[in-house]
JSON list of C-alpha atoms in Angstrom, two decimals:
[
{"chain": "A", "resi": 548, "resn": "UNK", "atom": "CA", "xyz": [108.35, 11.98, -38.55]},
{"chain": "A", "resi": 549, "resn": "UNK", "atom": "CA", "xyz": [108.22, 15.69, -38.68]},
{"chain": "A", "resi": 550, "resn": "UNK", "atom": "CA", "xyz": [110.73, 18.18, -37.37]},
{"chain": "A", "resi": 551, "resn": "UNK", "atom": "CA", "xyz": [109.41, 20.28, -34.50]},
{"chain": "A", "resi": 552, "resn": "UNK", "atom": "CA", "xyz": [112.42, 22.46, -33.65]},
{"chain": "A", "resi": 553, "resn": "UNK", "atom": "CA", "xyz": [116.05, 22.85, -34.68]},
{"chain": "A", "resi": 554, "resn": "UNK", "atom": "CA", "xyz": [117.90, 25.21, -32.36]},
{"chain": "A", "resi": 555, "resn": "UNK", "atom": "CA", "xyz": [121.53, 25.86, -31.49]},
{"chain": "A", "resi": 556, "resn": "UNK", "atom": "CA", "xyz": [122.66, 27.24, -28.16]},
{"chain": "A", "resi": 557, "resn": "UNK", "atom": "CA", "xyz": [126.11, 28.69, -27.50]},
{"chain": "A", "resi": 558, "resn": "UNK", "atom": "CA", "xyz": [127.73, 28.90, -24.07]},
{"chain": "A", "resi": 559, "resn": "UNK", "atom": "CA", "xyz": [128.34, 32.41, -22.69]},
{"chain": "A", "resi": 560, "resn": "UNK", "atom": "CA", "xyz": [132.09, 32.05, -23.24]},
{"chain": "A", "resi": 561, "resn": "UNK", "atom": "CA", "xyz": [131.55, 30.89, -26.86]},
{"chain": "A", "resi": 562, "resn": "UNK", "atom": "CA", "xyz": [133.56, 27.69, -26.39]},
{"chain": "A", "resi": 563, "resn": "UNK", "atom": "CA", "xyz": [130.66, 25.28, -26.63]},
{"chain": "A", "resi": 564, "resn": "UNK", "atom": "CA", "xyz": [127.63, 25.06, -28.88]},
{"chain": "A", "resi": 565, "resn": "UNK", "atom": "CA", "xyz": [124.81, 22.56, -28.69]},
{"chain": "A", "resi": 566, "resn": "UNK", "atom": "CA", "xyz": [122.47, 21.91, -31.60]},
{"chain": "A", "resi": 567, "resn": "UNK", "atom": "CA", "xyz": [119.16, 20.36, -30.52]},
{"chain": "A", "resi": 568, "resn": "UNK", "atom": "CA", "xyz": [116.71, 18.83, -32.98]},
{"chain": "A", "resi": 569, "resn": "UNK", "atom": "CA", "xyz": [113.26, 17.66, -31.92]},
{"chain": "A", "resi": 570, "resn": "UNK", "atom": "CA", "xyz": [111.18, 15.32, -34.08]},
{"chain": "A", "resi": 571, "resn": "UNK", "atom": "CA", "xyz": [107.57, 14.34, -33.47]},
{"chain": "A", "resi": 572, "resn": "UNK", "atom": "CA", "xyz": [105.30, 11.55, -34.65]},
{"chain": "A", "resi": 573, "resn": "UNK", "atom": "CA", "xyz": [107.93, 8.80, -34.69]},
{"chain": "A", "resi": 574, "resn": "UNK", "atom": "CA", "xyz": [106.28, 5.46, -35.36]},
{"chain": "A", "resi": 575, "resn": "UNK", "atom": "CA", "xyz": [107.69, 3.75, -32.24]},
{"chain": "A", "resi": 576, "resn": "UNK", "atom": "CA", "xyz": [104.72, 1.87, -30.77]},
{"chain": "A", "resi": 577, "resn": "UNK", "atom": "CA", "xyz": [102.52, -1.04, -31.79]},
{"chain": "A", "resi": 578, "resn": "UNK", "atom": "CA", "xyz": [99.45, -2.54, -30.17]},
{"chain": "A", "resi": 579, "resn": "UNK", "atom": "CA", "xyz": [100.37, -5.55, -28.07]},
{"chain": "A", "resi": 580, "resn": "UNK", "atom": "CA", "xyz": [98.58, -8.06, -25.92]},
{"chain": "A", "resi": 581, "resn": "UNK", "atom": "CA", "xyz": [98.70, -5.78, -22.86]},
{"chain": "A", "resi": 582, "resn": "UNK", "atom": "CA", "xyz": [98.51, -2.38, -24.56]},
{"chain": "A", "resi": 583, "resn": "UNK", "atom": "CA", "xyz": [100.90, -0.33, -26.66]},
{"chain": "A", "resi": 584, "resn": "UNK", "atom": "CA", "xyz": [104.52, -1.43, -26.67]},
{"chain": "A", "resi": 585, "resn": "UNK", "atom": "CA", "xyz": [107.67, 0.08, -28.09]},
{"chain": "A", "resi": 586, "resn": "UNK", "atom": "CA", "xyz": [108.55, -1.48, -31.44]},
{"chain": "A", "resi": 587, "resn": "UNK", "atom": "CA", "xyz": [112.16, -1.19, -32.53]},
{"chain": "A", "resi": 588, "resn": "UNK", "atom": "CA", "xyz": [113.22, -2.87, -35.75]},
{"chain": "A", "resi": 589, "resn": "UNK", "atom": "CA", "xyz": [115.94, -2.69, -38.40]},
{"chain": "A", "resi": 590, "resn": "UNK", "atom": "CA", "xyz": [113.94, -0.48, -40.78]},
{"chain": "A", "resi": 591, "resn": "UNK", "atom": "CA", "xyz": [113.28, 2.04, -38.01]},
{"chain": "A", "resi": 592, "resn": "UNK", "atom": "CA", "xyz": [116.98, 2.04, -37.09]},
{"chain": "A", "resi": 593, "resn": "UNK", "atom": "CA", "xyz": [117.92, 2.62, -40.75]},
{"chain": "A", "resi": 594, "resn": "UNK", "atom": "CA", "xyz": [115.51, 5.56, -40.92]},
{"chain": "A", "resi": 595, "resn": "UNK", "atom": "CA", "xyz": [116.86, 7.14, -37.72]},
{"chain": "A", "resi": 596, "resn": "UNK", "atom": "CA", "xyz": [120.47, 6.72, -38.87]},
{"chain": "A", "resi": 597, "resn": "UNK", "atom": "CA", "xyz": [119.69, 8.36, -42.20]},
{"chain": "A", "resi": 598, "resn": "UNK", "atom": "CA", "xyz": [117.97, 11.31, -40.52]},
{"chain": "A", "resi": 599, "resn": "UNK", "atom": "CA", "xyz": [120.89, 11.81, -38.13]},
{"chain": "A", "resi": 600, "resn": "UNK", "atom": "CA", "xyz": [123.42, 11.56, -40.96]},
{"chain": "A", "resi": 601, "resn": "UNK", "atom": "CA", "xyz": [121.46, 14.14, -42.99]},
{"chain": "A", "resi": 602, "resn": "UNK", "atom": "CA", "xyz": [121.18, 16.50, -40.01]},
{"chain": "A", "resi": 603, "resn": "UNK", "atom": "CA", "xyz": [124.92, 16.27, -39.35]},
{"chain": "A", "resi": 604, "resn": "UNK", "atom": "CA", "xyz": [125.74, 17.03, -42.98]},
{"chain": "A", "resi": 605, "resn": "UNK", "atom": "CA", "xyz": [123.71, 20.26, -42.92]},
{"chain": "A", "resi": 606, "resn": "UNK", "atom": "CA", "xyz": [126.12, 22.08, -40.64]},
{"chain": "A", "resi": 607, "resn": "UNK", "atom": "CA", "xyz": [129.46, 20.42, -41.50]},
{"chain": "A", "resi": 608, "resn": "UNK", "atom": "CA", "xyz": [131.16, 23.78, -42.10]},
{"chain": "A", "resi": 609, "resn": "UNK", "atom": "CA", "xyz": [130.19, 25.17, -38.69]},
{"chain": "A", "resi": 610, "resn": "UNK", "atom": "CA", "xyz": [129.91, 22.00, -36.62]},
{"chain": "A", "resi": 611, "resn": "UNK", "atom": "CA", "xyz": [128.58, 22.45, -33.07]},
{"chain": "A", "resi": 612, "resn": "UNK", "atom": "CA", "xyz": [130.39, 20.94, -30.10]},
{"chain": "A", "resi": 613, "resn": "UNK", "atom": "CA", "xyz": [127.53, 18.48, -29.70]},
{"chain": "A", "resi": 614, "resn": "UNK", "atom": "CA", "xyz": [124.25, 17.63, -31.40]},
{"chain": "A", "resi": 615, "resn": "UNK", "atom": "CA", "xyz": [121.23, 16.19, -29.61]},
{"chain": "A", "resi": 616, "resn": "UNK", "atom": "CA", "xyz": [118.17, 14.56, -31.16]},
{"chain": "A", "resi": 617, "resn": "UNK", "atom": "CA", "xyz": [114.82, 13.90, -29.49]},
{"chain": "A", "resi": 618, "resn": "UNK", "atom": "CA", "xyz": [112.47, 11.51, -31.30]},
{"chain": "A", "resi": 619, "resn": "UNK", "atom": "CA", "xyz": [109.01, 11.58, -29.73]},
{"chain": "A", "resi": 620, "resn": "UNK", "atom": "CA", "xyz": [106.72, 8.65, -30.45]},
{"chain": "A", "resi": 621, "resn": "UNK", "atom": "CA", "xyz": [103.31, 9.18, -31.99]},
{"chain": "A", "resi": 622, "resn": "UNK", "atom": "CA", "xyz": [101.60, 6.77, -29.59]},
{"chain": "A", "resi": 623, "resn": "UNK", "atom": "CA", "xyz": [100.96, 7.09, -25.89]},
{"chain": "A", "resi": 624, "resn": "UNK", "atom": "CA", "xyz": [101.62, 4.17, -23.56]},
{"chain": "A", "resi": 625, "resn": "UNK", "atom": "CA", "xyz": [100.16, 3.73, -20.09]},
{"chain": "A", "resi": 626, "resn": "UNK", "atom": "CA", "xyz": [101.94, 2.83, -16.91]},
{"chain": "A", "resi": 627, "resn": "UNK", "atom": "CA", "xyz": [100.49, 0.71, -14.15]},
{"chain": "A", "resi": 628, "resn": "UNK", "atom": "CA", "xyz": [99.07, 3.57, -12.09]},
{"chain": "A", "resi": 629, "resn": "UNK", "atom": "CA", "xyz": [97.24, 5.09, -15.04]},
{"chain": "A", "resi": 630, "resn": "UNK", "atom": "CA", "xyz": [99.74, 7.70, -16.12]},
{"chain": "A", "resi": 631, "resn": "UNK", "atom": "CA", "xyz": [100.60, 8.24, -19.77]},
{"chain": "A", "resi": 632, "resn": "UNK", "atom": "CA", "xyz": [104.03, 8.15, -21.34]},
{"chain": "A", "resi": 633, "resn": "UNK", "atom": "CA", "xyz": [105.27, 9.16, -24.76]},
{"chain": "A", "resi": 634, "resn": "UNK", "atom": "CA", "xyz": [108.15, 6.89, -25.78]},
{"chain": "A", "resi": 635, "resn": "UNK", "atom": "CA", "xyz": [111.18, 9.01, -26.61]},
{"chain": "A", "resi": 636, "resn": "UNK", "atom": "CA", "xyz": [114.54, 8.15, -28.11]},
{"chain": "A", "resi": 637, "resn": "UNK", "atom": "CA", "xyz": [117.32, 10.62, -27.40]},
{"chain": "A", "resi": 638, "resn": "UNK", "atom": "CA", "xyz": [120.69, 10.67, -29.15]},
{"chain": "A", "resi": 639, "resn": "UNK", "atom": "CA", "xyz": [123.76, 12.77, -28.39]},
{"chain": "A", "resi": 640, "resn": "UNK", "atom": "CA", "xyz": [126.78, 13.14, -30.66]},
{"chain": "A", "resi": 641, "resn": "UNK", "atom": "CA", "xyz": [129.91, 14.69, -29.22]},
{"chain": "A", "resi": 642, "resn": "UNK", "atom": "CA", "xyz": [133.37, 14.27, -30.77]},
{"chain": "A", "resi": 643, "resn": "UNK", "atom": "CA", "xyz": [131.99, 11.56, -33.09]},
{"chain": "A", "resi": 644, "resn": "UNK", "atom": "CA", "xyz": [130.79, 9.46, -30.13]},
{"chain": "A", "resi": 645, "resn": "UNK", "atom": "CA", "xyz": [127.09, 8.64, -29.99]},
{"chain": "A", "resi": 646, "resn": "UNK", "atom": "CA", "xyz": [125.13, 7.94, -26.82]},
{"chain": "A", "resi": 647, "resn": "UNK", "atom": "CA", "xyz": [121.44, 7.02, -26.81]},
{"chain": "A", "resi": 648, "resn": "UNK", "atom": "CA", "xyz": [118.81, 6.99, -24.11]},
{"chain": "A", "resi": 649, "resn": "UNK", "atom": "CA", "xyz": [115.20, 5.86, -24.09]},
{"chain": "A", "resi": 650, "resn": "UNK", "atom": "CA", "xyz": [112.26, 7.15, -22.06]},
{"chain": "A", "resi": 651, "resn": "UNK", "atom": "CA", "xyz": [109.79, 4.30, -21.77]},
{"chain": "A", "resi": 652, "resn": "UNK", "atom": "CA", "xyz": [106.82, 3.23, -19.71]},
{"chain": "A", "resi": 653, "resn": "UNK", "atom": "CA", "xyz": [107.06, 0.71, -16.88]},
{"chain": "A", "resi": 654, "resn": "UNK", "atom": "CA", "xyz": [105.19, -1.69, -19.18]},
{"chain": "A", "resi": 655, "resn": "UNK", "atom": "CA", "xyz": [107.95, -1.44, -21.79]},
{"chain": "A", "resi": 656, "resn": "UNK", "atom": "CA", "xyz": [110.56, -1.85, -19.06]},
{"chain": "A", "resi": 657, "resn": "UNK", "atom": "CA", "xyz": [108.92, -5.11, -17.98]},
{"chain": "A", "resi": 658, "resn": "UNK", "atom": "CA", "xyz": [108.15, -6.45, -21.46]},
{"chain": "A", "resi": 659, "resn": "UNK", "atom": "CA", "xyz": [110.74, -4.99, -23.84]},
{"chain": "A", "resi": 660, "resn": "UNK", "atom": "CA", "xyz": [113.80, -3.95, -21.86]},
{"chain": "A", "resi": 661, "resn": "UNK", "atom": "CA", "xyz": [116.11, -6.63, -23.30]},
{"chain": "A", "resi": 662, "resn": "UNK", "atom": "CA", "xyz": [115.07, -5.74, -26.86]},
{"chain": "A", "resi": 663, "resn": "UNK", "atom": "CA", "xyz": [115.59, -2.04, -26.09]},
{"chain": "A", "resi": 664, "resn": "UNK", "atom": "CA", "xyz": [119.12, -2.72, -24.80]},
{"chain": "A", "resi": 665, "resn": "UNK", "atom": "CA", "xyz": [119.97, -4.73, -27.92]},
{"chain": "A", "resi": 666, "resn": "UNK", "atom": "CA", "xyz": [118.58, -2.01, -30.18]},
{"chain": "A", "resi": 667, "resn": "UNK", "atom": "CA", "xyz": [120.49, 0.66, -28.23]},
{"chain": "A", "resi": 668, "resn": "UNK", "atom": "CA", "xyz": [123.83, -1.17, -28.57]},
{"chain": "A", "resi": 669, "resn": "UNK", "atom": "CA", "xyz": [123.34, -1.86, -32.30]},
{"chain": "A", "resi": 670, "resn": "UNK", "atom": "CA", "xyz": [122.13, 1.71, -32.92]},
{"chain": "A", "resi": 671, "resn": "UNK", "atom": "CA", "xyz": [125.13, 3.31, -31.19]},
{"chain": "A", "resi": 672, "resn": "UNK", "atom": "CA", "xyz": [127.52, 0.99, -33.03]},
{"chain": "A", "resi": 673, "resn": "UNK", "atom": "CA", "xyz": [125.96, 1.79, -36.40]},
{"chain": "A", "resi": 674, "resn": "UNK", "atom": "CA", "xyz": [125.97, 5.54, -35.75]},
{"chain": "A", "resi": 675, "resn": "UNK", "atom": "CA", "xyz": [129.63, 5.48, -34.73]},
{"chain": "A", "resi": 676, "resn": "UNK", "atom": "CA", "xyz": [130.64, 3.51, -37.82]},
{"chain": "A", "resi": 677, "resn": "UNK", "atom": "CA", "xyz": [128.95, 5.92, -40.27]}
]
C-alpha cells in the first residue's frame, strides 16, 4: 500500500480537527470463480492495524479530534449491470473508539457479506484493544 494523501482539517471555530489519510493499492481482492472477490484475512488485518497504530503515533502530541483512514483496493470488481467498483475499507477513530465501513460490489455482498461482517467485528475489537 502506498499513501496518497495525509491531510488535517480544522473546523472554523477551532474546536474540532479531522485527520484524513488515504492509502492506495491495498491488496484486497483475489480472483474467484465468478470474478474478483474481496479477500480479508488475518495477515491483512495485522497489516492494517500496524499502519493505523503507526499513523496514530505520528501525531500523539497534537492529536486531532478524529482520524479517518481510506484503504482503496488495487483491484476492480464488477457489479451485475457492468459497473466497476473499487473495494474500500474506511476506518474512523474518535475518542479511542473505532468504527469501520466497507464499500463493496453487489457480487461481494452476495458472496462475502458474512465474512466481511466477521472481519469488521474482529478488526474493530482489535483496534480498540491496542
